[in-house]
Coordinates of C-alpha atoms in Angstrom, one line a residue:
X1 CA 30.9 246.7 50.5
X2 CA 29.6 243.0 50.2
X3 CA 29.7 241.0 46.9
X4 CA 27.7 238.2 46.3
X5 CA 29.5 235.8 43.7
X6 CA 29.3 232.6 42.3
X7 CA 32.8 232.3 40.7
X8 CA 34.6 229.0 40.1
X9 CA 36.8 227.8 43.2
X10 CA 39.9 227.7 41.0
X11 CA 39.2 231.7 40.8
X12 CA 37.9 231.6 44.5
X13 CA 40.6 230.3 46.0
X14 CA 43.3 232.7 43.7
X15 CA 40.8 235.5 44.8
X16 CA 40.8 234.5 48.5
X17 CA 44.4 234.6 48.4
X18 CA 44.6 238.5 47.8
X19 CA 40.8 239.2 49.6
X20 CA 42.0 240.3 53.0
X21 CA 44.3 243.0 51.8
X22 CA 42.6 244.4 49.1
X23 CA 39.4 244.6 50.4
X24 CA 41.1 246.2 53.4
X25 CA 43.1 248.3 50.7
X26 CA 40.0 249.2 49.2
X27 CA 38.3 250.3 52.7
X28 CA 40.7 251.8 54.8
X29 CA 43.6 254.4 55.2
X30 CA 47.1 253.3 53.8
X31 CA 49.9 254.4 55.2
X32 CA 53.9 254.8 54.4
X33 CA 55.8 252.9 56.3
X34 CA 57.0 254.7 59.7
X35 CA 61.4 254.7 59.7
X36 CA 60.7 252.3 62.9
X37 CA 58.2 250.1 60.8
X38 CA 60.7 250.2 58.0
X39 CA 63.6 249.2 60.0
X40 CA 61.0 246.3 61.9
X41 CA 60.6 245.2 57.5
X42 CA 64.3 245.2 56.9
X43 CA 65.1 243.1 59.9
X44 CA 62.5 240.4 58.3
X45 CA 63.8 240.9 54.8
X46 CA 67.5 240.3 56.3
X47 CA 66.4 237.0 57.9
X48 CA 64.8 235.8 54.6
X49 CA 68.2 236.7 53.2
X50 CA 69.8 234.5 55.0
X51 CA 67.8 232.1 54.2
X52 CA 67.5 231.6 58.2
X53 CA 64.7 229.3 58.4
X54 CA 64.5 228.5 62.2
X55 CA 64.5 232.1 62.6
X56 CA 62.0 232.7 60.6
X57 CA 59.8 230.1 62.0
X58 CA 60.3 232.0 65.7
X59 CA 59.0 235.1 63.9
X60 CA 55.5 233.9 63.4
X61 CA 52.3 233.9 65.0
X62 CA 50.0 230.8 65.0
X63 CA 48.4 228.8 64.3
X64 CA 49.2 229.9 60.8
X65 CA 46.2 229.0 58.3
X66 CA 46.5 227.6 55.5
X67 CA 43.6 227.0 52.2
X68 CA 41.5 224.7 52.9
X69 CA 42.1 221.7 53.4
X70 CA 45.7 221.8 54.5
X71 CA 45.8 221.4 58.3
X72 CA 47.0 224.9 60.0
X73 CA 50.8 225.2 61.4
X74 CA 50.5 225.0 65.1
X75 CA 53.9 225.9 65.6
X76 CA 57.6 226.9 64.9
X77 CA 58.6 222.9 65.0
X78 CA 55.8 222.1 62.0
X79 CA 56.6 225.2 60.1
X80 CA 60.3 224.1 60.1
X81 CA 58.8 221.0 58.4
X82 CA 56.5 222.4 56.2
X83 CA 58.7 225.6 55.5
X84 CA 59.6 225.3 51.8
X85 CA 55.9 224.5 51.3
X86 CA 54.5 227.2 52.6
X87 CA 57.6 229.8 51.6
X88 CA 58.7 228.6 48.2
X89 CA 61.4 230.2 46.4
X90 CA 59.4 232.7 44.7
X91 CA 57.8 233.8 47.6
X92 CA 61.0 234.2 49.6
X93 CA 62.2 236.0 46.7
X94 CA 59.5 238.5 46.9
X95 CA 60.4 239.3 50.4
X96 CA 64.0 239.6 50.1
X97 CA 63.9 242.0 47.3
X98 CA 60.7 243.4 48.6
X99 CA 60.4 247.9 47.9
X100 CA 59.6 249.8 50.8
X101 CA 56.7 251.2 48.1
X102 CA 55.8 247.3 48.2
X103 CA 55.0 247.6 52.2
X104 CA 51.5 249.1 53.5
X105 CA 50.9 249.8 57.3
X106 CA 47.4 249.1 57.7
X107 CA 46.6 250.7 61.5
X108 CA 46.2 247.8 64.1
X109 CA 45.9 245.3 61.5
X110 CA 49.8 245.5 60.6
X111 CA 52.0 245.9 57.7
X112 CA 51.0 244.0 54.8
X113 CA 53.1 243.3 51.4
X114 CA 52.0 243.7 48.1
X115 CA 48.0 244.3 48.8
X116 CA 48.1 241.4 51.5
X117 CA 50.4 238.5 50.5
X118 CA 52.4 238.4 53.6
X119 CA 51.1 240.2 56.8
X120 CA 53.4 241.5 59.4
X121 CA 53.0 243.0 62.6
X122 CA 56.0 244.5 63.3
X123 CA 57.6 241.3 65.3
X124 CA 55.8 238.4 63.8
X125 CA 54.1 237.2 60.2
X126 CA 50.4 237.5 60.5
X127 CA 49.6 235.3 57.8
X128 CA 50.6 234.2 54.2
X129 CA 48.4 234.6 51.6
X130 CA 49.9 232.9 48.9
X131 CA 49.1 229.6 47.8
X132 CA 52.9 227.3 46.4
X133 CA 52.6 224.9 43.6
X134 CA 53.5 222.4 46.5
X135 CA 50.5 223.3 48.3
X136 CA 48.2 223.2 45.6
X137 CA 49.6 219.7 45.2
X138 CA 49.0 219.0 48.7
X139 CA 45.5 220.1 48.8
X140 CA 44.8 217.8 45.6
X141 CA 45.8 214.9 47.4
X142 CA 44.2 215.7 51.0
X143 CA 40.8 216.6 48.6
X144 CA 41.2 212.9 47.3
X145 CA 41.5 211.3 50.8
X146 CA 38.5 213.1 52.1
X147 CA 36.4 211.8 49.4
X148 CA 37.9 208.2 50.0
X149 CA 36.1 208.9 53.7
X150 CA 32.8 210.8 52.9
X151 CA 29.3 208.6 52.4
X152 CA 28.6 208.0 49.2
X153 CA 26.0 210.5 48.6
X154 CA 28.9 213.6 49.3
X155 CA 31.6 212.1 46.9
X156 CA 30.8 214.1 44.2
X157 CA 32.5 217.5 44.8
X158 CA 34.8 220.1 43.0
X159 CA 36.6 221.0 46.2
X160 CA 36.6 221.6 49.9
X161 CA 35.5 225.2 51.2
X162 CA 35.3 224.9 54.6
X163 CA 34.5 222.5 57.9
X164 CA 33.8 223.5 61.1
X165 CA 32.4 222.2 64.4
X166 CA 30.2 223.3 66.8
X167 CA 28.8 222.1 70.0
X168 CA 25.5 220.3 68.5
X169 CA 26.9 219.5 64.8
X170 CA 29.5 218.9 62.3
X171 CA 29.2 221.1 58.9
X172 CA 31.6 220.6 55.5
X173 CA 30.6 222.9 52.6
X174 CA 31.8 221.6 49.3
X175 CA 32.0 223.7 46.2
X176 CA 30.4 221.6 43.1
X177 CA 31.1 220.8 39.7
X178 CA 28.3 223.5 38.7
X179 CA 29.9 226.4 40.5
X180 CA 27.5 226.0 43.6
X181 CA 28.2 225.5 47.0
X182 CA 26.9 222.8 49.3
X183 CA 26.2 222.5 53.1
X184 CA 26.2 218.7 55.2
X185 CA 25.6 218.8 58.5
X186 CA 25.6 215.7 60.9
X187 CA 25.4 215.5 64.5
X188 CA 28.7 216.0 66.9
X189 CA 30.3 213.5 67.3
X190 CA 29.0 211.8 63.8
X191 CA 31.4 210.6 61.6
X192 CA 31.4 212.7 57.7
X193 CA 31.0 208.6 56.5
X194 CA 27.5 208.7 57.6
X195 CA 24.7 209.6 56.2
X196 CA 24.2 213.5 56.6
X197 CA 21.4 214.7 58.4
X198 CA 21.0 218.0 56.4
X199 CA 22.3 218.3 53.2
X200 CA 21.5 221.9 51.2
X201 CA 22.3 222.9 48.1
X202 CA 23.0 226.0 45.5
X203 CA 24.6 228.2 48.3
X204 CA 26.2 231.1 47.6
X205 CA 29.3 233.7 49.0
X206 CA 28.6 237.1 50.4
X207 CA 32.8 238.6 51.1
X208 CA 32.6 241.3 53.5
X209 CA 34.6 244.5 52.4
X210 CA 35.6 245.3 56.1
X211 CA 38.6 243.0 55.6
X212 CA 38.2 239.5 54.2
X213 CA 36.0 238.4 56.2
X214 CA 32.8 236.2 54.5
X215 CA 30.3 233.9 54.8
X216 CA 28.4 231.4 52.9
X217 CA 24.6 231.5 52.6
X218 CA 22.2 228.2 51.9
X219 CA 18.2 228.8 51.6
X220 CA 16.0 225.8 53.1
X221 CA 11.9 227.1 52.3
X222 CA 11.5 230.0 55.2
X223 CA 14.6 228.7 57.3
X224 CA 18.4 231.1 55.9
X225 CA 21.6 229.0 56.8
X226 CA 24.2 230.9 57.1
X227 CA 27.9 230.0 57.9
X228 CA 30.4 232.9 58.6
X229 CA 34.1 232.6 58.3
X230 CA 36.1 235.2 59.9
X231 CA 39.2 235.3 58.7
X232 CA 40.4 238.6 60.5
X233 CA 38.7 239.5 63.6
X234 CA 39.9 240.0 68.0
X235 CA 41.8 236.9 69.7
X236 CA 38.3 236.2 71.1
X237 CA 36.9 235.9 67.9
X238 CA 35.2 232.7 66.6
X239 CA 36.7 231.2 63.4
X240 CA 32.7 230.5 62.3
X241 CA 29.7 231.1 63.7
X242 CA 26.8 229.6 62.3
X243 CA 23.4 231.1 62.1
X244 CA 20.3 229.8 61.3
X245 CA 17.0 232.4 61.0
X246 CA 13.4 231.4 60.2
X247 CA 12.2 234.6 57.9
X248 CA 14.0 237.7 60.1
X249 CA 14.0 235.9 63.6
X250 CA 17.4 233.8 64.4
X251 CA 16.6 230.6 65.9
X252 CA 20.2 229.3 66.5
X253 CA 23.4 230.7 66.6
X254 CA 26.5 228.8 67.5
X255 CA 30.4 229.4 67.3
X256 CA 32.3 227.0 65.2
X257 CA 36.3 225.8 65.1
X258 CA 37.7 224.6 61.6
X259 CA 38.4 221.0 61.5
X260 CA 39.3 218.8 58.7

């Protein structure tokens, strides 16, 4: 299944929250938990019960992501710091008194909580999908510093979607006050005050239904830009690749890492 939408990014990002596990609820088998899967969920719940926070931050895998554009958590030392943002009380609330009927083993991907809030793969957290009033604070202010640091002609923006880099340029897509997306390229190396080389507008989002992965599609006359986020995918995995075709043929094709 793909869906092509233009929704607002308030509603984006709420939907982005949820999109990996229902998508992947929607496409593929779910499973009771096993008694060893159950016991591997209890033994997380009883940490949160204890409110054990170091533990906690030793039970996770990172870089742990975070919306856009709050950095990532590289590790159990910066969780520690960042835990009650990330893991606020309602959130630890909703794993501590978590139902086994509230617990979904999705094959290799893990065990994921309520339709994908909280991954788990038996031994560590996957990923968090849930967004904390704190970290919608957050992202307000680190919004408001990246415009202090754009040129001029990028200031005007709802929100940040996405920035990556790859070997031959630096992309940001911005969502805009019209529910649009826009793509700036500049050169690597080239700061995002400069003046953009590219700039395209009235993109759009195509979510893949094969597990939250999606991508975000800018027409330029014959030439197809297309940025592609995968959110789930192998270690070896690229966090975007970009793509751009003339008509049907490909002319480039890079992989991208997220920057900020």
């Amino acid at each position: 299944m793909r869906l092509i939408t233009t929704m607002s990014h308030e509603k984006l990002s709420r939907y982005k929250i949820y999109l990996a596990g229902i998508l992947m609820a929607c496409s593929l088998p779910v499973f009771a938990l096993t008694p060893t899967e159950q016991k591997q969920v209890d033994h997380l719940k009883q940490l949160f019960k204890q409110d054990n926070t170091h533990a906690i931050a030793q039970s996770i895998r990172y870089p742990l992501q975070r919306e856009t554009p709050i950095p990532a958590i590289h590790n159990a030392k910066e969780m520690e710091k960042r835990f009650d943002q990330v893991f606020d009380a309602q959130l630890k609330q909703d794993i501590r008194h978590s139902k086994p009927s509230q617990w979904s083993a999705m094959g290799w991907r893990g065990l994921m909580l309520d339709g994908g809030k909280v991954w788990f793969d038996g031994e560590k957290i996957t990923a968090v999908n849930y967004s904390s009033k704190a970290e919608q604070q957050y992202k307000l202010e680190l919004t408001a510093a990246q415009k202090q640091r754009l040129h001029p002609s990028l200031k005007s923006f709802k929100t940040p979607v996405l920035a990556f880099k790859t070997k031959s340029f630096n992309v940001r897509i911005d969502e805009l006050d019209n529910g649009k997306y826009r793509y700036a390229s500049w050169k690597a190396g080239q700061k995002q005050s400069a003046q953009p080389s590219l700039v395209l507008n009235n993109g759009t989002v195509v979510f893949d239904g094969s597990g939250g992965n999606h991508a975000y599609i800018f027409k330029n006359g014959a030439y197809t830009y297309t940025a592609a986020r995968n959110v789930l995918g192998t270690s070896n995995s690229p966090e975007v690749n970009l793509i751009v075709k003339r008509g049907a043929n490909a002319i480039l094709k890079q992989d991208g890492s997220l920057s900020q």
